[in-house]
N, CA, C and O of each residue as an XYZ file, in Angstrom:
500
protein
N      -3.920     -0.040    -16.154
C      -3.721      1.105    -14.857
C      -2.530      1.298    -14.374
O      -2.222      1.857    -13.321
N      -1.943      0.876    -15.074
C      -0.369      1.287    -15.745
C       0.431      2.717    -15.524
O      -0.055      3.493    -16.348
N       1.035      3.115    -15.071
C       1.995      4.098    -14.361
C       3.273      4.143    -14.728
O       3.993      3.146    -14.670
N       3.611      5.100    -15.070
C       4.972      5.366    -16.120
C       5.880      5.762    -15.024
O       7.085      5.529    -14.929
N       5.424      6.135    -14.547
C       6.321      6.809    -13.443
C       7.511      6.224    -12.576
O       7.003      5.519    -11.704
N       8.674      6.234    -12.484
C       8.965      5.026    -11.675
C       9.069      5.030    -10.195
O       9.190      6.136     -9.670
N       9.043      4.033     -9.471
C       8.660      4.441     -8.418
C      10.164      4.493     -7.510
O      11.000      3.679     -7.903
N      10.468      5.149     -6.641
C      11.909      5.385     -5.636
C      12.239      4.047     -5.456
O      11.534      3.042     -5.366
N      13.674      4.253     -5.414
C      14.208      2.909     -5.029
C      14.309      3.336     -3.651
O      14.390      4.551     -3.470
N      14.320      2.658     -2.760
C      14.381      2.226     -1.294
C      15.374      1.680     -0.755
O      16.317      1.967     -0.018
N      14.519     -0.017     -1.824
C      15.749     -0.780     -1.200
C      16.954     -0.537     -2.104
O      16.587     -0.393     -3.270
N      17.931     -0.468     -1.983
C      18.923     -0.689     -3.220
C      19.520     -2.541     -3.025
O      19.406     -3.286     -2.052
N      20.218     -2.816     -4.535
C      21.177     -3.544     -4.169
C      22.595     -3.224     -5.394
O      23.049     -2.277     -6.037
N      22.825     -4.461     -5.213
C      24.293     -4.690     -5.644
C      24.317     -6.199     -6.455
O      25.080     -6.984     -5.893
N      23.739     -6.678     -7.479
C      24.060     -7.825     -7.710
C      24.001     -8.338     -9.472
O      23.263     -7.721    -10.240
N      24.856     -9.511     -9.968
C      24.733     -9.592    -11.342
C      23.226     -9.297    -12.267
O      23.083     -9.104    -13.474
N      22.140     -9.357    -11.071
C      20.617     -9.769    -11.452
C      20.190     -8.100    -11.616
O      19.105     -8.090    -12.196
N      20.574     -6.884    -11.365
C      20.517     -5.641    -10.823
C      21.049     -5.223    -12.636
O      22.027     -5.324    -13.376
N      19.583     -4.700    -12.633
C      20.921     -3.541    -13.919
C      19.410     -1.717    -13.843
O      18.650     -1.154    -14.631
N      19.751     -1.607    -12.639
C      17.410     -0.442    -13.394
C      18.664      0.756    -13.570
O      18.713      1.477    -14.566
N      19.821      0.854    -12.255
C      20.834      2.195    -13.006
C      22.709      2.185    -12.993
O      23.712      2.855    -12.747
N      22.143      0.722    -13.517
C      24.329      0.935    -14.047
C      23.743     -0.564    -13.869
O      22.769     -1.032    -13.279
N      24.768     -1.083    -14.635
C      25.313     -2.709    -14.888
C      25.117     -3.106    -13.683
O      25.588     -2.295    -12.886
N      24.497     -4.235    -13.060
C      24.387     -4.492    -11.964
C      24.052     -3.295    -10.509
O      24.176     -3.298     -9.284
N      23.769     -2.751    -11.148
C      23.098     -1.166     -9.896
C      22.250     -1.162    -10.175
O      21.790     -1.151    -11.316
N      21.443     -1.174     -8.532
C      20.608     -0.510     -8.258
C      20.521      0.502     -7.055
O      20.415      0.246     -5.855
N      20.599      1.789     -7.728
C      20.196      2.539     -7.111
C      22.010      2.708     -6.816
O      22.813      1.815     -6.547
N      22.247      4.185     -6.987
C      23.332      4.557     -6.178
C      24.490      4.035     -5.074
O      25.688      3.959     -5.349
N      23.921      3.704     -3.820
C      24.580      3.221     -2.588
C      24.389      1.658     -2.170
O      23.621      1.474     -1.226
N      24.961      0.568     -2.726
C      24.624     -0.355     -2.604
C      25.358     -1.287     -1.407
O      24.980     -2.447     -1.245
N      26.456     -0.695     -0.558
C      26.564     -1.042      0.469
C      26.811     -1.341      1.181
O      27.687     -2.042      1.686
N      24.802     -0.031      1.704
C      24.135      0.210      2.648
C      23.176     -1.239      3.274
O      22.873     -1.436      4.451
N      22.821     -2.173      2.009
C      21.914     -3.229      2.292
C      22.580     -4.345      2.959
O      23.677     -4.850      2.720
N      21.724     -4.625      3.822
C      21.875     -5.707      4.330
C      22.799     -6.615      4.251
O      23.691     -6.307      3.461
N      22.922     -7.574      4.745
C      23.797     -9.072      4.229
C      22.110    -10.273      4.335
O      21.316    -10.748      5.146
N      22.341    -10.235      3.271
C      20.709    -11.910      2.798
C      20.284    -10.705      1.809
O      20.412    -11.090      0.646
N      19.765     -9.215      1.897
C      18.630     -8.568      1.444
C      19.375     -8.354      0.289
O      19.370     -7.124      0.227
N      20.010     -8.753     -0.662
C      20.386     -8.339     -2.584
C      19.296     -8.288     -3.338
O      18.261     -8.403     -2.680
N      19.158     -8.160     -4.461
C      18.298     -8.439     -5.208
C      16.670     -7.726     -4.748
O      15.649     -8.029     -5.365
N      16.674     -7.290     -4.221
C      15.265     -6.335     -4.300
C      15.131     -5.016     -4.750
O      15.109     -4.092     -3.936
N      15.067     -4.879     -5.610
C      15.729     -3.238     -6.278
C      14.212     -2.923     -6.761
O      13.300     -3.335     -7.477
N      14.671     -1.696     -5.679
C      12.908     -0.897     -5.357
C      11.620     -1.536     -5.275
O      11.593     -2.758     -5.123
N      10.261     -0.700     -5.377
C       9.321     -1.162     -5.185
C       8.235     -1.777     -6.678
O       7.159     -2.372     -6.616
N       8.986     -1.372     -7.856
C       8.398     -2.010     -9.334
C       7.532     -1.403     -9.640
O       7.547     -0.323     -9.048
N       6.461     -1.545    -10.499
C       5.597     -0.235    -10.963
C       4.854     -0.493     -9.960
O       4.743     -1.454     -9.198
N       3.943      1.344    -10.160
C       2.814      1.762     -9.128
C       1.781      1.253     -9.660
O       1.627      1.150    -10.877
N       0.585      0.708     -8.389
C      -0.321      0.924     -8.136
C      -0.998      1.313     -7.927
O      -0.606      2.066     -7.036
N      -2.410      1.537     -8.100
C      -3.466      1.550     -7.258
C      -3.610      0.614     -5.903
O      -3.273     -0.477     -5.441
N      -4.446      1.973     -5.555
C      -4.949      0.870     -4.322
C      -6.249      1.417     -3.980
O      -6.485      2.483     -3.411
N      -7.076      0.521     -4.415
C      -8.822      1.150     -3.475
C      -8.664      0.912     -2.293
O      -7.897     -0.047     -2.220
N      -9.107      1.413     -0.828
C      -9.684      1.239     -0.002
C     -11.581      1.096     -0.056
O     -12.362      1.941     -0.493
N     -11.905     -0.259      0.545
C     -13.416     -0.454      0.513
C     -13.909     -0.387      2.218
O     -14.221     -1.535      2.535
N     -14.028      0.277      3.045
C     -14.069      0.234      4.208
C     -15.457      0.941      4.916
O     -15.667      1.988      4.303
N     -16.656      0.708      6.175
C     -16.934      1.589      6.322
C     -16.130      2.649      7.420
O     -17.009      3.243      8.046
N     -15.259      2.928      7.704
C     -13.920      3.366      7.802
C     -12.856      4.599      7.232
O     -12.353      5.541      7.844
N     -12.715      4.105      5.541
C     -12.140      4.780      4.463
C     -12.798      5.932      4.899
O     -13.807      6.075      5.590
N     -11.674      7.107      4.112
C     -11.999      8.261      4.518
C     -12.957      8.398      2.484
O     -12.742      7.685      1.503
N     -13.838      9.479      2.623
C     -14.581      9.475      1.348
C     -14.053     10.765      0.619
O     -13.787     11.815      1.205
N     -13.936     10.553     -0.739
C     -13.245     11.160     -1.569
C     -11.682     11.614     -1.186
O     -11.297     12.779     -1.287
N     -11.046     10.773     -0.839
C      -9.988     11.374     -0.053
C      -8.728      9.945     -1.248
O      -8.881      8.738     -1.436
N      -7.817     10.761     -1.666
C      -6.885     10.614     -2.376
C      -5.366     10.192     -1.551
O      -4.887     11.324     -1.504
N      -4.535      9.478     -1.017
C      -4.276      9.297     -0.291
C      -2.446      9.408     -1.357
O      -2.420      8.870     -2.464
N      -1.272     10.059     -0.868
C      -0.344     10.764     -1.706
C       1.177      9.488     -1.142
O       2.049      9.152     -1.942
N       1.144      9.076      0.094
C       1.789      8.772      0.428
C       2.447      6.845     -0.049
O       1.846      5.821     -0.374
N       3.659      7.127      0.119
C       4.295      5.732     -0.738
C       4.333      4.437      0.237
O       4.982      3.989      1.183
N       3.051      4.070     -0.723
C       3.251      2.245     -0.006
C       3.146      1.212     -0.770
O       2.558      1.406     -1.834
N       3.661     -0.171     -0.490
C       3.593     -0.922     -1.106
C       2.437     -2.629     -0.829
O       1.762     -2.960      0.146
N       2.598     -3.103     -1.735
C       1.448     -4.780     -0.936
C       2.396     -4.585      0.202
O       2.317     -3.359      0.118
N       3.388     -4.793      1.387
C       3.470     -5.232      1.867
C       3.194     -3.900      3.350
O       3.567     -3.963      4.522
N       2.647     -3.147      2.840
C       2.027     -1.909      3.616
C       0.697     -2.736      3.933
O       0.449     -2.976      5.114
N       0.135     -3.026      3.283
C      -1.388     -4.607      3.632
C      -1.008     -5.399      4.836
O      -1.695     -5.673      5.820
N       0.446     -5.766      4.511
C       0.188     -7.277      5.932
C       0.412     -6.253      7.151
O      -0.071     -6.460      8.265
N       1.292     -4.984      6.790
C       2.200     -4.427      7.761
C       0.641     -3.808      8.889
O       0.612     -3.733     10.117
N      -0.389     -3.486      7.959
C      -1.631     -2.735      8.232
C      -2.163     -3.916      9.285
O      -2.285     -3.792     10.504
N      -2.400     -4.912      8.602
C      -2.972     -5.956      9.490
C      -2.270     -6.981     10.350
O      -2.806     -7.976     10.838
N      -0.992     -6.616     10.479
C      -0.025     -6.750     11.866
C      -0.283     -5.846     12.934
O      -0.678     -5.939     14.096
N       0.059     -4.971     12.183
C      -0.110     -4.025     13.180
C      -2.028     -3.809     14.188
O      -2.177     -3.777     15.409
N      -3.245     -3.696     13.019
C      -4.066     -4.034     13.458
C      -5.298     -4.614     14.617
O      -6.239     -4.143     15.255
N      -4.727     -5.715     14.451
C      -4.980     -7.032     15.530
C      -3.605     -7.321     15.913
O      -3.180     -8.470     15.793
N      -2.647     -6.099     16.498
C      -1.387     -6.659     17.102
C      -1.031     -7.755     17.207
O      -1.105     -8.416     18.243
N      -0.327     -8.342     15.535
C       0.123     -9.533     15.594
C       1.452     -9.535     15.215
O       1.667    -10.422     14.389
N       2.527     -8.811     15.533
C       3.748     -8.285     15.229
C       4.360     -8.420     14.270
O       3.459     -8.686     13.475
N       5.290     -8.439     13.698
C       6.120     -8.167     11.990
C       6.190     -9.623     11.920
O       5.794    -10.436     12.755
N       6.988     -9.913     10.328
C       7.360    -11.346     10.234
C       8.684    -11.282     10.433
O       9.292    -12.273     10.837
N       9.117    -10.466     10.255
C      11.137    -11.049     10.958
C      11.613    -11.381     10.061
O      11.025    -11.598      9.001
N      12.836    -11.507     10.270
C      13.356    -11.676      9.236
C      14.247    -11.224      7.959
O      14.762    -12.013      7.167
N      14.311    -10.193      7.919
C      14.924     -9.069      6.679
C      13.567     -8.884      6.259
O      13.613     -7.737      5.814
N      11.828     -9.471      6.048
C      10.830     -8.647      5.565
C      10.512     -7.870      5.716
O      10.377     -7.383      6.839
N      10.059     -7.038      4.067
C       9.844     -5.084      4.413
C       8.354     -4.960      4.997
O       7.729     -3.980      4.592
N       7.869     -5.595      5.660
C       6.690     -5.196      5.780
C       7.232     -4.236      7.067
O       6.952     -3.069      6.792
N       7.540     -4.278      7.659
C       8.024     -3.423      8.876
C       8.781     -1.925      8.034
O       9.055     -0.908      8.671
N       8.956     -2.029      6.948
C       9.700     -0.932      6.596
C       8.435     -0.222      5.542
O       8.543      0.820      4.895
N       7.703     -0.786      5.584
C       6.278      0.119      4.277
C       5.425      1.307      4.685
O       4.950      1.453      5.811
N       5.292      2.042      3.785
C       4.594      3.108      4.324
C       3.176      2.804      4.887
O       2.644      1.899      4.245
N       2.405      3.293      5.897
C       1.254      2.883      6.316
C      -0.076      3.025      5.603
O      -0.117      3.114      4.376
N      -0.945      3.043      6.207
C      -2.328      2.806      5.229
C      -2.860      3.230      5.851
O      -4.060      2.983      5.728
N      -2.375      4.387      7.240
C      -3.418      4.081      7.831
C      -4.238      6.145      7.492
O      -5.395      6.509      7.286
N      -3.377      6.663      7.562
C      -3.632      7.742      6.932
C      -5.569      7.652      5.760
O      -6.431      8.521      5.624
N      -5.532      6.954      5.485
C      -6.825      6.658      4.387
C      -7.724      6.411      4.678
O      -8.732      6.646      4.012
N      -7.708      5.592      6.266
C      -9.054      6.045      7.869
C      -9.588      6.653      8.148
O      -9.285      7.780      7.756
N     -10.598      6.574      8.870
C     -10.761      7.685     10.076
C     -12.005      6.757     11.128
O     -13.235      6.774     11.172
N     -10.885      5.963     11.918
C     -11.187      5.211     13.361
C     -12.421      5.645     13.880
O     -13.366      4.893     14.118
N     -12.405      7.058     14.080
C     -12.928      7.836     15.426
C     -14.671      7.890     14.947
O     -15.705      8.163     15.556
N     -14.417      7.565     13.839
C     -15.947      8.375     13.283
C     -16.526      7.679     11.791
O     -15.889      7.628     10.739
N     -17.815      7.203     12.018
C     -17.858      6.267     10.425
C     -17.652      7.506      9.477
O     -18.538      8.236      9.919
N     -16.991      8.297      8.346
C     -17.868      8.751      7.246
C     -19.081      9.481      6.490
O     -19.255      9.469      5.271
N     -19.681      9.957      7.203
C     -21.008     10.051      6.655
C     -22.348     10.621      8.215
O     -23.566     10.706      8.376
N     -21.179     10.842      8.940
C     -22.240     11.105      9.822
C     -22.298      9.936     11.323
O     -22.834     10.243     12.388
N     -21.570      8.525     11.025
C     -21.890      7.706     12.048
C     -22.689      6.704     11.945
O     -22.448      5.619     12.474
N     -23.727      6.949     11.256
C     -24.586      5.804      9.965
C     -23.547      5.046      9.366
O     -22.386      5.280      9.031
N     -24.799      3.438      9.309
C     -24.159      2.649      9.152
C     -24.879      2.192      7.607
O     -25.587      1.232      7.302
N     -24.288      3.470      6.729
C     -25.096      3.852      5.219
C     -24.224      2.687      4.663
O     -23.114      2.280      5.004
N     -25.134      2.265      3.647
C     -24.318      1.002      2.648
C     -24.785      1.070      1.338
O     -25.975      1.074      1.025
N     -23.454      1.144      0.269
C     -22.912      0.738     -1.059
C     -23.411     -0.397     -1.681
O     -22.650     -1.350     -1.847
N     -24.499     -0.450     -2.033
C     -24.542     -1.944     -3.369
C     -24.901     -1.051     -4.445
O     -25.531     -0.016     -4.662
N     -23.849     -2.391     -5.309
C     -23.455     -1.549     -6.613
C     -24.560     -3.592     -7.365
O     -24.632     -4.715     -6.865
N     -25.087     -3.013     -8.581
C     -25.044     -3.814     -9.581
C     -24.225     -4.652    -10.716
O     -23.846     -4.224    -11.806
N     -23.998     -6.353    -10.010
C     -22.945     -6.642     -9.927
C     -23.247     -6.446    -12.206
O     -22.315     -5.858    -12.755
N     -24.046     -6.773    -12.860
C     -23.575     -7.121    -14.323
C     -23.000     -5.172    -14.088
O     -21.823     -5.239    -13.732
N     -23.189     -4.509    -14.125
C     -23.294     -3.580    -15.002
C     -21.596     -1.987    -13.759
O     -20.743     -1.171    -14.111
N     -22.316     -2.700    -12.012
C     -20.978     -1.898    -11.845
C     -21.897     -0.381    -11.353
O     -21.395      0.354    -10.503
N     -22.890     -0.132    -11.816
C     -23.590      1.019    -10.677
C     -24.251      0.842     -9.440
O     -24.400     -0.170     -8.756
N     -24.679      2.194     -9.251
C     -24.911      2.269     -7.359
C     -26.393      1.611     -8.118
O     -26.886      1.903     -9.208
N     -26.923      0.483     -6.929
C     -28.181      0.237     -7.090
C     -28.842      1.080     -6.215
O     -28.429      1.257     -5.069
N     -30.237      1.835     -6.836
C     -31.191      2.571     -6.354
C     -31.763      1.754     -4.905
O     -32.678      2.242     -4.242
């Protein structure tokens, strides 16, 4: 599931540990990084995200830029928990809302379920 394409650099930094765009650099303008948030170079390797839910859009591919903290952001928003704070990137992460349809369950509003064979992963009849 490895993807060779470099993820966008949303968080730039400038420390001795960085080296993505040059010696000690991650991005072209590290001066914009808030104090105490250095060393957060980019998003890392791109990973697939599979949403399994009765509210997930069927046969849908979302092309939004998200990261693992997008899941935390979704939980915080959905259950009105508030953000972690203290420089956490969850509040600036991409939204997962485009992957869902909360107005009506996909498939006509029925409560259809999908059962898989645990040995083969194939759909049970």
